[in-house]
Amino acid sequence: MVLERIKIVQGDITKQQVDAIVNAANSSLLGGGGVDGAIHRAAGPQLLAECQTLNCCATGEAKITRGYNLPAKWVIHTVGPIWRGGDNREEELLARCYRSCLTIAESYEIKTIAFPAISTGAYGFPVERAAPIALGEVKQFLESKEAIAQVIFVCFGADKYHCYDKSVKEMTG
Ligand code: ADP
């Protein structure tokens, strides 16, 4: 069952013992606030040095670096859409972020990966709309590919956790 490979936790993504964590970055890839700031602080300055070689990242795309001082070996940086009311391809671009990260993960033979709730902080994407997109894209990917053993959604705070939990229950009927 694909859903057995999906886990939802409340916590800090920088603490996750997984092969890769995903960073909700901005397009410069040069660090920022929120989860991006937390990941750079925990990984150490070598992460920024590697990001400086990557030459930015477009919305919906993803790029990979090492994890340096993080427990995770890899960081996959993706750029979520900024919420502008919902009529500006936000949902499509958010879905693309998840697919881009999973495609890179597969090519690096990553077995376990943790995602934050991309775009739902400073970028303003409503979490009750983001959660079913995140879960749906991951479920669809896992259905067609065996290689990734576990995907963890790390929710920062109880409200986001409950939103993801509700979404999973709606998916399982
Ligand atoms: P964005 O610009 O994509 O909205 P943010 O970092 O502002 O990025 O927020 C994305 C999500 O990451 C939000 O749900 C926020 O609560 C969450 N977040 C912030 N810090 C952490 C952390 N240390 N671990 C996991 N999630 C976090």
Tab-separated table of C-alpha atoms and ligand atoms in Angstrom:
chain	number	residue	atom	x	y	z
A	1	MET	CA	0.000	0.000	0.000
A	2	VAL	CA	1.398	3.322	-1.105
A	3	LEU	CA	0.024	5.193	1.904
A	4	GLU	CA	2.155	3.043	4.200
A	5	ARG	CA	5.178	4.729	2.626
A	6	ILE	CA	3.837	8.191	3.559
A	7	LYS	CA	4.190	9.552	7.074
A	8	ILE	CA	3.083	12.842	8.611
A	9	VAL	CA	4.891	14.227	11.623
A	10	GLN	CA	4.939	17.463	13.538
A	11	GLY	CA	8.451	18.796	14.049
A	12	ASP	CA	11.582	20.411	12.685
A	13	ILE	CA	12.767	19.199	9.289
A	14	THR	CA	16.423	19.881	10.106
A	15	LYS	CA	16.316	17.099	12.702
A	16	GLN	CA	15.019	14.381	10.377
A	17	GLN	CA	17.124	11.264	9.928
A	18	VAL	CA	16.439	10.737	6.235
A	19	ASP	CA	18.533	10.558	3.079
A	20	ALA	CA	17.265	13.935	1.861
A	21	ILE	CA	15.302	16.904	3.149
A	22	VAL	CA	13.572	19.381	0.881
A	23	ASN	CA	14.126	23.093	1.280
A	24	ALA	CA	11.395	25.601	0.397
A	25	ALA	CA	13.890	28.080	-1.015
A	26	ASN	CA	13.564	31.312	-2.941
A	27	SER	CA	14.761	31.527	-6.520
A	28	SER	CA	18.170	32.956	-5.636
A	29	LEU	CA	18.938	29.815	-3.571
A	30	LEU	CA	21.001	32.099	-1.368
A	31	GLY	CA	19.063	31.595	1.848
A	32	GLY	CA	16.133	33.328	3.462
A	33	GLY	CA	13.803	33.066	6.437
A	34	GLY	CA	11.523	30.270	7.580
A	35	VAL	CA	12.539	26.728	6.799
A	36	ASP	CA	15.256	27.952	4.425
A	37	GLY	CA	16.980	29.880	7.232
A	38	ALA	CA	16.676	26.927	9.610
A	39	ILE	CA	18.222	24.544	7.057
A	40	HIS	CA	21.146	26.869	6.325
A	41	ARG	CA	21.812	27.388	10.043
A	42	ALA	CA	21.797	23.666	10.738
A	43	ALA	CA	23.818	22.693	7.641
A	44	GLY	CA	26.519	25.329	8.149
A	45	PRO	CA	28.197	27.791	5.757
A	46	GLN	CA	29.304	25.159	3.244
A	47	LEU	CA	25.687	24.840	2.145
A	48	LEU	CA	25.549	28.484	1.072
A	49	ALA	CA	28.898	28.089	-0.698
A	50	GLU	CA	27.518	25.197	-2.749
A	51	CYS	CA	24.244	27.041	-3.429
A	52	GLN	CA	26.248	29.958	-4.832
A	53	THR	CA	27.496	27.646	-7.593
A	54	LEU	CA	23.987	26.610	-8.677
A	55	ASN	CA	22.878	29.738	-10.477
A	56	CYS	CA	19.354	30.184	-9.114
A	57	CYS	CA	16.285	27.981	-9.573
A	58	ALA	CA	12.984	28.624	-11.333
A	59	THR	CA	9.608	28.241	-9.628
A	60	GLY	CA	8.506	24.590	-9.722
A	61	GLU	CA	12.029	23.322	-10.391
A	62	ALA	CA	14.524	21.770	-7.941
A	63	LYS	CA	18.287	21.462	-7.441
A	64	ILE	CA	20.283	19.225	-5.111
A	65	THR	CA	23.218	19.876	-2.775
A	66	ARG	CA	24.926	17.975	-0.002
A	67	GLY	CA	23.555	18.288	3.550
A	68	TYR	CA	26.868	19.083	5.308
A	69	ASN	CA	26.187	19.249	9.079
A	70	LEU	CA	22.602	18.039	8.758
A	71	PRO	CA	21.677	14.448	9.606
A	72	ALA	CA	20.377	14.236	6.009
A	73	LYS	CA	23.006	13.537	3.352
A	74	TRP	CA	21.243	15.667	0.742
A	75	VAL	CA	19.170	18.844	0.508
A	76	ILE	CA	16.828	19.235	-2.453
A	77	HIS	CA	16.038	22.908	-2.936
A	78	THR	CA	12.789	23.786	-4.646
A	79	VAL	CA	11.074	27.098	-5.269
A	80	GLY	CA	7.367	27.159	-4.549
A	81	PRO	CA	4.914	29.608	-6.107
A	82	ILE	CA	3.964	32.799	-4.301
A	83	TRP	CA	0.201	32.741	-3.655
A	84	ARG	CA	-1.471	35.491	-5.690
A	85	GLY	CA	-5.108	34.571	-5.224
A	86	GLY	CA	-5.082	31.173	-6.928
A	87	ASP	CA	-5.564	32.117	-10.587
A	88	ASN	CA	-1.905	32.301	-11.468
A	89	ARG	CA	-1.039	28.612	-11.908
A	90	GLU	CA	-0.157	28.374	-8.214
A	91	GLU	CA	-1.604	24.868	-7.813
A	92	GLU	CA	0.082	23.532	-10.939
A	93	LEU	CA	3.427	25.036	-9.901
A	94	LEU	CA	3.184	23.664	-6.380
A	95	ALA	CA	2.465	20.181	-7.751
A	96	ARG	CA	5.454	20.546	-10.036
A	97	CYS	CA	7.727	21.286	-7.019
A	98	TYR	CA	6.872	17.915	-5.484
A	99	ARG	CA	7.391	16.082	-8.771
A	100	SER	CA	10.713	17.836	-9.435
A	101	CYS	CA	12.028	16.908	-5.979
A	102	LEU	CA	10.950	13.281	-6.290
A	103	THR	CA	12.469	12.976	-9.761
A	104	ILE	CA	15.828	14.233	-8.462
A	105	ALA	CA	15.540	11.969	-5.408
A	106	GLU	CA	14.994	8.969	-7.626
A	107	SER	CA	18.007	9.767	-9.782
A	108	TYR	CA	20.219	9.996	-6.663
A	109	GLU	CA	18.859	6.696	-5.339
A	110	ILE	CA	17.433	8.460	-2.307
A	111	LYS	CA	15.205	6.100	-0.343
A	112	THR	CA	13.835	8.381	2.371
A	113	ILE	CA	12.876	12.027	1.923
A	114	ALA	CA	11.239	14.676	4.118
A	115	PHE	CA	9.198	17.608	2.774
A	116	PRO	CA	8.150	20.828	4.511
A	117	ALA	CA	4.807	22.393	3.580
A	118	ILE	CA	6.231	24.239	0.556
A	119	SER	CA	4.848	27.777	-0.057
A	120	THR	CA	2.612	27.771	3.041
A	121	GLY	CA	4.734	30.203	5.066
A	122	ALA	CA	5.979	33.508	3.713
A	123	TYR	CA	4.655	32.630	0.224
A	124	GLY	CA	1.092	32.559	1.575
A	125	PHE	CA	-0.325	29.387	-0.074
A	126	PRO	CA	-3.323	28.291	2.064
A	127	VAL	CA	-2.299	25.055	3.763
A	128	GLU	CA	-5.741	23.483	3.339
A	129	ARG	CA	-5.256	23.778	-0.426
A	130	ALA	CA	-1.567	22.886	-0.379
A	131	ALA	CA	-1.865	19.692	1.680
A	132	PRO	CA	-4.026	17.696	-0.781
A	133	ILE	CA	-1.758	18.768	-3.652
A	134	ALA	CA	1.352	17.658	-1.762
A	135	LEU	CA	-0.179	14.351	-0.744
A	136	GLY	CA	-1.726	13.689	-4.142
A	137	GLU	CA	1.493	14.281	-6.071
A	138	VAL	CA	3.552	12.136	-3.710
A	139	LYS	CA	0.998	9.326	-3.744
A	140	GLN	CA	0.873	9.343	-7.533
A	141	PHE	CA	4.672	9.270	-7.794
A	142	LEU	CA	5.042	6.424	-5.298
A	143	GLU	CA	2.395	4.402	-7.122
A	144	SER	CA	4.484	4.335	-10.283
A	145	LYS	CA	7.960	4.080	-8.700
A	146	GLU	CA	9.151	1.563	-6.175
A	147	ALA	CA	12.535	3.130	-5.438
A	148	ILE	CA	11.504	5.656	-2.789
A	149	ALA	CA	10.681	3.774	0.414
A	150	GLN	CA	9.404	6.577	2.614
A	151	VAL	CA	8.194	10.160	2.293
A	152	ILE	CA	7.764	12.168	5.486
A	153	PHE	CA	5.760	15.391	5.605
A	154	VAL	CA	7.172	17.495	8.406
A	155	CYS	CA	4.583	19.942	9.697
A	156	PHE	CA	5.813	22.897	11.685
A	157	GLY	CA	3.074	23.388	14.273
A	158	ALA	CA	-0.112	21.618	15.253
A	159	ASP	CA	-2.398	23.469	12.822
A	160	LYS	CA	-0.471	22.312	9.781
A	161	TYR	CA	-0.189	18.806	11.173
A	162	HIS	CA	-3.972	18.579	11.612
A	163	CYS	CA	-4.529	19.868	8.113
A	164	TYR	CA	-2.298	17.184	6.584
A	165	ASP	CA	-3.824	14.531	8.792
A	166	LYS	CA	-7.325	15.511	7.638
A	167	SER	CA	-6.202	15.424	4.012
A	168	VAL	CA	-4.797	11.916	4.355
A	169	LYS	CA	-8.014	10.718	5.951
A	170	GLU	CA	-10.003	12.228	3.073
A	171	MET	CA	-7.754	10.435	0.592
A	172	THR	CA	-8.204	7.074	2.263
A	173	GLY	CA	-11.945	7.651	2.484
B	1	ADP	P1	7.689	29.547	1.736
B	1	ADP	O1	8.415	30.813	1.350
B	1	ADP	O2	7.820	28.459	0.685
B	1	ADP	O3	6.283	29.808	2.151
B	1	ADP	P2	8.506	29.220	4.542
B	1	ADP	O4	9.801	28.735	5.060
B	1	ADP	O5	8.091	30.602	4.898
B	1	ADP	O6	8.560	28.991	2.961
B	1	ADP	O7	7.351	28.237	4.986
B	1	ADP	C1	7.161	26.936	4.451
B	1	ADP	C2	6.693	26.022	5.558
B	1	ADP	O8	7.798	25.608	6.358
B	1	ADP	C3	5.695	26.654	6.515
B	1	ADP	O9	4.635	25.701	6.710
B	1	ADP	C4	6.500	26.836	7.787
B	1	ADP	O10	5.659	26.743	8.931
B	1	ADP	C5	7.429	25.654	7.705
B	1	ADP	N1	8.661	25.680	8.521
B	1	ADP	C6	9.351	26.723	9.028
B	1	ADP	N2	10.429	26.276	9.704
B	1	ADP	C7	10.415	24.916	9.634
B	1	ADP	C8	11.241	23.860	10.136
B	1	ADP	N3	12.333	24.116	10.854
B	1	ADP	N4	10.893	22.576	9.857
B	1	ADP	C9	9.800	22.297	9.112
B	1	ADP	N5	8.981	23.229	8.608
B	1	ADP	C10	9.282	24.528	8.864
